[in-house]
Short mmCIF file of C-alpha atoms and ligand atoms in Angstrom, two decimals:
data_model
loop_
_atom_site.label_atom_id
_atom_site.label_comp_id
_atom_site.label_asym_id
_atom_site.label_seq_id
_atom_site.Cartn_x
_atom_site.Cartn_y
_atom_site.Cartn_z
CA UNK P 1 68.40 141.67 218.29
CA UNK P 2 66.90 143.83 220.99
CA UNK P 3 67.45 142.89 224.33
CA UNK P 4 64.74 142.53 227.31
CA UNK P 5 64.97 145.82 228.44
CA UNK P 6 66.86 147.63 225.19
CA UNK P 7 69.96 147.94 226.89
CA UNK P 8 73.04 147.52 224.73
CA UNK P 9 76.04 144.50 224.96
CA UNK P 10 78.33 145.14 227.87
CA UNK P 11 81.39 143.45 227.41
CA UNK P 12 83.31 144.61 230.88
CA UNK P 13 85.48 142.18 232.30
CA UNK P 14 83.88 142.93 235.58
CA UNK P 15 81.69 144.02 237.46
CA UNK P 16 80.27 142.30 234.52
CA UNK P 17 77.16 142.17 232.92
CA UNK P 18 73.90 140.68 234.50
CA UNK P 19 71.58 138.34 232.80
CA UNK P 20 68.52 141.05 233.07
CA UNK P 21 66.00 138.41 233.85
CA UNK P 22 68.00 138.40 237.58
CA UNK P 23 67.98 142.25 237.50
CA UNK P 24 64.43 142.49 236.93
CA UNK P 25 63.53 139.85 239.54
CA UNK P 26 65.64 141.91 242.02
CA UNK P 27 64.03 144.83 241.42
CA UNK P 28 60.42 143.68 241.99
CA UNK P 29 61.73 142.16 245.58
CA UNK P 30 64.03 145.39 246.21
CA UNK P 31 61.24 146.89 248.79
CA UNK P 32 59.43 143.41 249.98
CA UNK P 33 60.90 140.42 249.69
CA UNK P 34 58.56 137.43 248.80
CA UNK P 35 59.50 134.18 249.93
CA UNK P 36 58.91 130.85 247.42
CA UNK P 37 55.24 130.91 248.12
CA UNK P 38 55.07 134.52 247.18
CA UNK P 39 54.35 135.73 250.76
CA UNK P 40 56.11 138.94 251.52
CA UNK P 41 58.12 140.08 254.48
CA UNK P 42 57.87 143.26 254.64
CA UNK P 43 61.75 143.69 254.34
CA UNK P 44 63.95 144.09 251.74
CA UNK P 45 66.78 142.18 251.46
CA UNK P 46 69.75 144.17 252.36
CA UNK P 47 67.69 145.19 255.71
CA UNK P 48 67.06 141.81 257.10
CA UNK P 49 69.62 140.14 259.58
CA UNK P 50 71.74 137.42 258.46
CA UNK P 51 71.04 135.01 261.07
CA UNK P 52 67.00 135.57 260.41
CA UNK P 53 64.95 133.08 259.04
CA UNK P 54 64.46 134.70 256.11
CA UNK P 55 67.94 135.30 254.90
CA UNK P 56 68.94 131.51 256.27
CA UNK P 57 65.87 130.49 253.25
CA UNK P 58 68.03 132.60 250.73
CA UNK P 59 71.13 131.40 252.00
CA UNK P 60 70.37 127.72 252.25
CA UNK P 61 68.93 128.00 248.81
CA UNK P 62 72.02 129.38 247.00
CA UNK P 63 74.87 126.80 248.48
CA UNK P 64 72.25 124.04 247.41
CA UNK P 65 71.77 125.23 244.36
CA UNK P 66 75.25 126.07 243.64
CA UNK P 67 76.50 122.78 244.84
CA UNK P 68 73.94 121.00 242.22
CA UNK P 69 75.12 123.10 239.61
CA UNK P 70 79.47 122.69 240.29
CA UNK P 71 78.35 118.99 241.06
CA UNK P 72 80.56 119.54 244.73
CA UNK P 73 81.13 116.60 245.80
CA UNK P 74 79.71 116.66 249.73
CA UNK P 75 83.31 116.38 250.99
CA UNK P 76 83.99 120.17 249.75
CA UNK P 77 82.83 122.99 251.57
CA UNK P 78 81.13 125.94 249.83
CA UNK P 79 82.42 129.34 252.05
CA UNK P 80 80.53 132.68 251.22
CA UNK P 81 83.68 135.19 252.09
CA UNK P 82 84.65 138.80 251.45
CA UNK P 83 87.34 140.21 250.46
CA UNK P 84 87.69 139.18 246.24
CA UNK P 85 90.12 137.22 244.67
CA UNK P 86 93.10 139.39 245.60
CA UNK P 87 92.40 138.83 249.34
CA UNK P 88 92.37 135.21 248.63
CA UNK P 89 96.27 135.76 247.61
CA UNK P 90 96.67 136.03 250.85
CA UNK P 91 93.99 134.21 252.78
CA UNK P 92 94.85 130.42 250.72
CA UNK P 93 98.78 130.76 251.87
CA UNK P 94 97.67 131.46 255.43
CA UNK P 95 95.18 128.65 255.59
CA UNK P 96 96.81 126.11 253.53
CA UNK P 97 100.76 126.78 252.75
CA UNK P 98 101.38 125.02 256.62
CA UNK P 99 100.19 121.58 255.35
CA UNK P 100 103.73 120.59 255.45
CA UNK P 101 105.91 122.83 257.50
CA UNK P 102 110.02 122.02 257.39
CA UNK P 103 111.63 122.76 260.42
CA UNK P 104 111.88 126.37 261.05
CA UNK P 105 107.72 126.01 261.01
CA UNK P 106 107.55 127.84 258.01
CA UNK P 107 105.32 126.18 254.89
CA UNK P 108 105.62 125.99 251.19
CA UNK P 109 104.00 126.19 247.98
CA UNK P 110 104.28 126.33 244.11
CA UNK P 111 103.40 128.49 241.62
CA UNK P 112 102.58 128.49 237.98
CA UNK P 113 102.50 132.28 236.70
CA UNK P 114 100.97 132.10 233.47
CA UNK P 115 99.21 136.03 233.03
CA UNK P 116 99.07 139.30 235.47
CA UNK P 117 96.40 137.10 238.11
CA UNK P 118 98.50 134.42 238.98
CA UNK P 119 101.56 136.49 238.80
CA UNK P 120 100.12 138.56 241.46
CA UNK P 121 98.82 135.60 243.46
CA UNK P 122 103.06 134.40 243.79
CA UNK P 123 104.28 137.78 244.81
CA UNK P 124 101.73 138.15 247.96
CA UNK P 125 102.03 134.54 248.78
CA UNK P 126 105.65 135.09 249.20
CA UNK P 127 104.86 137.20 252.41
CA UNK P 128 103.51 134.23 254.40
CA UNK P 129 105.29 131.48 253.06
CA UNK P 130 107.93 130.20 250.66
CA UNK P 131 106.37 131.08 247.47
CA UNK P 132 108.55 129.28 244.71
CA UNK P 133 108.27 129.08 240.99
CA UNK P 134 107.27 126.21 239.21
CA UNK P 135 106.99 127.72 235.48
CA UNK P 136 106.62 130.81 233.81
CA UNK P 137 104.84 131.24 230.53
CA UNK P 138 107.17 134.06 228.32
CA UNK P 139 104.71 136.99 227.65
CA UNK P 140 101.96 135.07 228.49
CA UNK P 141 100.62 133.94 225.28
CA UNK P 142 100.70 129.98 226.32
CA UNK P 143 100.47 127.65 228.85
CA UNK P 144 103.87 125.69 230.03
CA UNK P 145 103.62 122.19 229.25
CA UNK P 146 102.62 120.44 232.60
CA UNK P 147 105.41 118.22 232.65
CA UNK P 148 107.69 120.72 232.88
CA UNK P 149 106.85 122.37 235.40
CA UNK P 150 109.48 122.25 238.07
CA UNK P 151 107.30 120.94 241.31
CA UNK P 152 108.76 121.10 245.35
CA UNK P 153 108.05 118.22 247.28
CA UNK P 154 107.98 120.60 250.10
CA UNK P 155 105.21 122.28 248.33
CA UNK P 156 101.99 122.20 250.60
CA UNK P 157 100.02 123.41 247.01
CA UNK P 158 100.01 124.12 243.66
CA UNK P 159 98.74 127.87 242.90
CA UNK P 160 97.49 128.36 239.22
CA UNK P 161 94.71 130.43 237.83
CA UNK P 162 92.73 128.20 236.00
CA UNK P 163 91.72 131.61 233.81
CA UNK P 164 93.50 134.70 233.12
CA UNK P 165 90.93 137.24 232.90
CA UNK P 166 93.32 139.64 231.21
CA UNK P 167 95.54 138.09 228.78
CA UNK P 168 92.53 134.95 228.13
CA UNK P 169 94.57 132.53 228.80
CA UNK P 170 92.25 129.27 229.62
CA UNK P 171 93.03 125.79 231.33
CA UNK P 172 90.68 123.36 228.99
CA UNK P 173 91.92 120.62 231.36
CA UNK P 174 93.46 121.22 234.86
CA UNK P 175 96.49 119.34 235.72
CA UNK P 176 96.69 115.93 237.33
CA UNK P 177 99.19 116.54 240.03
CA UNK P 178 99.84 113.22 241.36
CA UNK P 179 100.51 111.90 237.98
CA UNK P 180 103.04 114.69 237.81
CA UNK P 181 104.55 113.17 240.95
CA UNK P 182 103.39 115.81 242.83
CA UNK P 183 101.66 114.97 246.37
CA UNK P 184 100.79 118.94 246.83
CA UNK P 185 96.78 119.96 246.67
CA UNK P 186 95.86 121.86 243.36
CA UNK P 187 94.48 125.46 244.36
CA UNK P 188 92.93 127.41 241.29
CA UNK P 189 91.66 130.96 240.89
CA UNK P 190 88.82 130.26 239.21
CA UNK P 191 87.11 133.72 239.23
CA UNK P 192 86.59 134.76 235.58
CA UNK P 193 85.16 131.15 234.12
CA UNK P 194 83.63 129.52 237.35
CA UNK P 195 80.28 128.32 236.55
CA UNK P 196 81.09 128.66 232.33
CA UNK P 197 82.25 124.67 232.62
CA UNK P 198 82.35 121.73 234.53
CA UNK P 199 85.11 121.07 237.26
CA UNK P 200 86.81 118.20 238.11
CA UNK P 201 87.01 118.46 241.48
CA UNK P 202 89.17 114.88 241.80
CA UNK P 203 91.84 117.36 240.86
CA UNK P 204 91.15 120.35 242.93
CA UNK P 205 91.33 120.75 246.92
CA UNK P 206 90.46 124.59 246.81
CA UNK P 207 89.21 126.55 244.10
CA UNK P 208 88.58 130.58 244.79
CA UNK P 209 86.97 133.14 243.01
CA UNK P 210 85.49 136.65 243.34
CA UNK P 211 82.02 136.86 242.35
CA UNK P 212 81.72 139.78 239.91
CA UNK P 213 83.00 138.06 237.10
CA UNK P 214 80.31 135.38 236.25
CA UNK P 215 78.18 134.93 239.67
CA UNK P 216 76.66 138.03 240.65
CA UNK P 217 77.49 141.21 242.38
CA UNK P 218 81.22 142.58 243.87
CA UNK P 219 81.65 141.93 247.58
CA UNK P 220 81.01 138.09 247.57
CA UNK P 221 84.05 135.82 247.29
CA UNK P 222 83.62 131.95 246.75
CA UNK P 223 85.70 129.59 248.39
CA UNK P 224 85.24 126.34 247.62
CA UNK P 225 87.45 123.54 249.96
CA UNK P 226 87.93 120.11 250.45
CA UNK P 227 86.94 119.21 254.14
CA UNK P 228 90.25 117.58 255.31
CA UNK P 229 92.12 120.74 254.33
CA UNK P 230 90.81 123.01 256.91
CA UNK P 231 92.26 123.21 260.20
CA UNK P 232 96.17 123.48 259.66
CA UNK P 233 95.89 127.80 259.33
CA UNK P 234 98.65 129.42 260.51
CA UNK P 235 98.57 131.07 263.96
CA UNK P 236 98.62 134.71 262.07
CA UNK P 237 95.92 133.97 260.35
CA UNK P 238 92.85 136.67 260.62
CA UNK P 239 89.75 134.53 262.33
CA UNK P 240 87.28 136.17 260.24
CA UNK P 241 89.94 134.73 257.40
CA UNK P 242 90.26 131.25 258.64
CA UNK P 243 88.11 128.98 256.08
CA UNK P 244 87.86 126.10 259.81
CA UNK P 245 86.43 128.83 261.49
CA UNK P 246 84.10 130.17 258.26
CA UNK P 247 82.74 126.61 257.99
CA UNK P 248 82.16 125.67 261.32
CA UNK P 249 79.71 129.08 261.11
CA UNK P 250 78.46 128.36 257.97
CA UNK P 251 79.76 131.57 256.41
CA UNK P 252 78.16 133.24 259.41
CA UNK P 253 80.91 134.31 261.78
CA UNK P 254 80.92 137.27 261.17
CA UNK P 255 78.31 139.17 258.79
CA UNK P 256 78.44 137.81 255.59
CA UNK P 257 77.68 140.08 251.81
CA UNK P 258 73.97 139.21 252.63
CA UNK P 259 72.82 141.19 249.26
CA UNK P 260 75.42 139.83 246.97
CA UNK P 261 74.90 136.71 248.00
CA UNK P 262 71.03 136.66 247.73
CA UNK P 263 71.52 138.17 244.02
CA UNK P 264 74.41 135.05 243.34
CA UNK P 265 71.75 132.64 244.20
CA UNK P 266 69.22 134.62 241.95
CA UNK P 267 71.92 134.44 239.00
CA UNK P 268 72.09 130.23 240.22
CA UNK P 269 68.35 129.73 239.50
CA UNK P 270 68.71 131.65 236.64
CA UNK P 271 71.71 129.55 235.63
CA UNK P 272 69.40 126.01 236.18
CA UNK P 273 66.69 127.55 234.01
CA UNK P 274 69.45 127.48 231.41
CA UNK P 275 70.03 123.50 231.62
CA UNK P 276 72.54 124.24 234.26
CA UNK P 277 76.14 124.43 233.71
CA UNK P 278 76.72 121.88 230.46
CA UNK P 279 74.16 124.12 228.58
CA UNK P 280 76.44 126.63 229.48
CA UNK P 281 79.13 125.34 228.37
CA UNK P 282 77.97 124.67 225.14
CA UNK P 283 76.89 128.25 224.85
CA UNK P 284 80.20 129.51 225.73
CA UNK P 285 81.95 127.23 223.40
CA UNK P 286 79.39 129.00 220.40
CA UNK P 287 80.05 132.34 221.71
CA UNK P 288 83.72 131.67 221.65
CA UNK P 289 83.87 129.96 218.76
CA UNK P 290 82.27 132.72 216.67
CA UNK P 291 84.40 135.47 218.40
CA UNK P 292 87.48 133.57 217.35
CA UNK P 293 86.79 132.84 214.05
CA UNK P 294 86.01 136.61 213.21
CA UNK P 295 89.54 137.24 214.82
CA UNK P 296 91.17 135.07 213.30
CA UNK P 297 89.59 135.24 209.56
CA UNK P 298 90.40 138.82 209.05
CA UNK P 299 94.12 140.02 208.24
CA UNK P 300 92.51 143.25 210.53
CA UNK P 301 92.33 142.10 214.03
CA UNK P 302 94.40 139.11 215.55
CA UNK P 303 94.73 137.28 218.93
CA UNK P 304 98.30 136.12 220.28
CA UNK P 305 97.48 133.51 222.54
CA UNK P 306 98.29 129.82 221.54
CA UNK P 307 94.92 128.29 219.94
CA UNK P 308 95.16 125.71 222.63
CA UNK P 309 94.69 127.65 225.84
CA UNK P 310 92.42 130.31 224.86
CA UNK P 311 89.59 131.80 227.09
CA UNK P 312 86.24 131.53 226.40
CA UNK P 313 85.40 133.96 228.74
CA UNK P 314 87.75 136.99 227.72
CA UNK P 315 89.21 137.16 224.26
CA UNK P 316 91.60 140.23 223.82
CA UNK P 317 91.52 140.87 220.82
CA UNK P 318 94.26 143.62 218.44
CA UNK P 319 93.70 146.21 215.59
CA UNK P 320 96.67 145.55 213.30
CA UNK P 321 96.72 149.72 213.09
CA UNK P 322 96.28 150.64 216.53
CA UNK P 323 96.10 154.33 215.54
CA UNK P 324 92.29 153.05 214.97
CA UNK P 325 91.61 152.33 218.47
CA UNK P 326 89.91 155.18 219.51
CA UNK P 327 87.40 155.20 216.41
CA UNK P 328 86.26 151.16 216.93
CA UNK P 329 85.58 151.90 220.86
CA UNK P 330 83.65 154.87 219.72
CA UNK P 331 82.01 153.14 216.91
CA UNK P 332 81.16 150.07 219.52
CA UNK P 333 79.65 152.22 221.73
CA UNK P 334 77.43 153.72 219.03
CA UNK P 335 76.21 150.31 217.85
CA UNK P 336 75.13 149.19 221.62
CA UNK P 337 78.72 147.59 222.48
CA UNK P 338 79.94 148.78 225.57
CA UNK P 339 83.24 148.38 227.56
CA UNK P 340 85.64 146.83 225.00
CA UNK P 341 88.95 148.28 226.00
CA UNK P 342 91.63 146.21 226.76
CA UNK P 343 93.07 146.33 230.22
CA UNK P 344 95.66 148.91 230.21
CA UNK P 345 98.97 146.59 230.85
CA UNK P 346 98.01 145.04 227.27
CA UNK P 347 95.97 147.51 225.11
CA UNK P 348 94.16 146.88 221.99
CA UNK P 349 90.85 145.37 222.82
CA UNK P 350 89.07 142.44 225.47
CA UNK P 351 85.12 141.04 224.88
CA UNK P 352 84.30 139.37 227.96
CA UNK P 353 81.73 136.51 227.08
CA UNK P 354 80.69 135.31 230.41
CA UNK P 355 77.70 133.40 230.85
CA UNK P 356 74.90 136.67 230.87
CA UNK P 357 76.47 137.56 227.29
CA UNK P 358 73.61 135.87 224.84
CA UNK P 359 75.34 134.58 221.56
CA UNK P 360 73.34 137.34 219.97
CA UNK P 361 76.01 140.09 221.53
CA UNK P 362 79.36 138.17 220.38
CA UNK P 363 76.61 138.29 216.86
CA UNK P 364 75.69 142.12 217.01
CA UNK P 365 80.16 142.87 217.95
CA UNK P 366 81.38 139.93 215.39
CA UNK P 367 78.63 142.14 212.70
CA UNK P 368 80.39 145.20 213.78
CA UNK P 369 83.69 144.09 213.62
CA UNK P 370 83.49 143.58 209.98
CA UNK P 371 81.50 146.57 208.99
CA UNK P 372 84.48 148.40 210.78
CA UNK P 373 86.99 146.28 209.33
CA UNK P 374 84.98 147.14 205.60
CA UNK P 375 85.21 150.63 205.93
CA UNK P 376 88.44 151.08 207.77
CA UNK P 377 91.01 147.97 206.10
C1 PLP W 401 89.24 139.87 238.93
C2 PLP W 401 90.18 138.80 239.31
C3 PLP W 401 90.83 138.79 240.57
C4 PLP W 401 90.73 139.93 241.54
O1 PLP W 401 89.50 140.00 242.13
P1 PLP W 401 89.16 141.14 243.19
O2 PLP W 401 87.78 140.74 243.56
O3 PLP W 401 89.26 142.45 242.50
O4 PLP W 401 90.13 141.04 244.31
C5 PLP W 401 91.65 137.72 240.86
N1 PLP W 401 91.84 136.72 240.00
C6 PLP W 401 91.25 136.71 238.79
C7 PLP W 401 91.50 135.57 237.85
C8 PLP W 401 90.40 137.74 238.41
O5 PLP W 401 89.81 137.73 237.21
#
């Protein structure tokens, strides 16, 4: 099916594709900005100042709307940072690991290292606190049972990443720490399936994610933090870094990724247009559904990850005869598929599905899958 503006599928796992009604939108305002009556400003929106009261309209607009959408409870602060989701490795240890602090002053927390994200998200948190691990998944292809996961009581958090963008590796439920016994705060990396489902934020007290996955443009990083948590940073921490500081300025101490943001909150009306986040969901599921079906029904490609924990958002996917690589990502790109190499640590092939993907792309690469499979198995 042709798309708005005839561009073909782009499958990257981010920057990631843009639903093209926000594009287009952005474009028209690009030179003069027109507020919700339709009044323009004479500005556009990368060359007005943050604290004016025409950015404050944008601003004001997106945290609502994105706090209707996630359903954050009012208790939760929404932080508009910089800085992505790797920063965050290092930003959530300084802010939060000094909850509880043992003697020497130094804090703790626990980690869960179930793909390359959260694996990286132990090894920098180890430089500001003591990182320990809770579990390890072998060659990330699963998910260790929750209840085996070796918890600290010293731990100030739990680290996990509620989605591994590149080995699509999916929570469907998060864990219930205090059930586990565990009186630490859950902290997820939500960056490659925020906004694809719901979140139970009884569960969560921070949830991070770098925007250029499913929200909009690079340069904005989420942060989204549970009210009683902020104020314990440690004394190293950056100011421009400290989420107590970030908040009390309403993302405004120092100046924040005006454009990115204003395009997030374009991608958050667009999102309510949808039916909001459930409609979403039940897209995703249809997408993912379809994609995994055509995986697994062919003796050509296959997936490795446990049935039970895998993404919606990013399915790598293998040629058994990898020597055909080369020939499906050129094919792909002929038939309007772009982007559908696997990160290099892994190989093979990754479709990222996020929420701008219609379920007629996962149709037009499931169609070419098996025409390739036809004439190649
Ligand atoms: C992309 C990604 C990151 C890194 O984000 P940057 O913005 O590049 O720092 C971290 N965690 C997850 C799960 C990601 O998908």
């Amino acid at each position: 099916m042709a798309s708005l503006l005839h561009r073909p599928y782009n499958f990257s796992a981010g920057p990631a594709a843009m639903p093209e009604e926000v594009l287009a939108q952005a474009a028209g305002e690009m030179l003069n900005w027109p507020d919700a009556s339709g009044k323009r400003c004479g500005m556009g929106v990368m060359e007005m100042s943050h604290r004016g009261k025409e950015f404050l309209s944008i601003y004001t607009q997106a945290e609502a709307d994105l706090r209707e959408l996630l359903s954050v409870p009012a208790n939760y602060r929404i932080l508009f940072m910089q800085g992505g989701g790797l920063a965050e490795n290092a930003i959530v240890p300084l802010n939060l690991s000094a909850l509880k602090k043992d003697a020497m002053g130094r804090g703790a927390a626990d980690f869960v290292v179930t793909g390359s994200w959260s694996e990286k998200s132990f090894a920098e948190a180890g430089k500001y606190c003591q990182a320990k691990l809770a579990a390890k998944a072998d060659g990330f292809t699963s998910i260790p049972e929750a209840s085996s996961w070796q918890l600290n009581t010293d731990a100030s958090y739990v680290h996990i990443c509620s989605n591994e963008t590149i080995h699509g590796i999916e929570y469907h439920s998060l864990p219930d720490l205090k059930t586990l016994g565990s009186k630490a705060e859950l902290v997820i990396d939500f960056s490659s399936h925020v906004a694809s489902r719901s979140v139970n934020w009884n569960l969560v007290g921070l949830a991070f994610g770098g925007a250029q996955k499913n929200l909009g443009p690079a340069g904005l990083t989420l942060v989204v933090v549970r009210d009683d948590l902020l104020g314990s940073a440690m004394e190293i921490c950056p100011s421009a870094f400290n989420y107590q500081t970030v908040a009390k300025s309403d993302s405004m101490y120092n100046t924040p990724p005006t454009y990115s943001i204003y395009m997030a909150g374009l991608v958050f009306q667009w999102l309510k247009r949808q039916g909001g986040i459930a409609a979403m969901e039940a897209a995703n599921v249809a997408k993912a559904e379809l994609l995994y079906r055509t995986v697994d029904g062919s003796g050509f490609y296959f997936n490795p990850v446990q049935r039970d924990c895998r993404s919606r958002m990013n399915v790598p996917f293998f040629l058994r005869d990898a020597s055909l690589n080369d020939a499906f990502l050129a094919g792909a790109k002929e038939a309007g598929l772009l982007q559908l190499k696997g990160h290099k640590s892994v190989g093979g092939m990754r479709a990222s599905i996020y929420n701008a993907i219609p379920l007629a792309g996962v149709q037009a690469l499931t169609a070419y899958m098996q025409d390739f499979e036809r004439s190649h198995g």
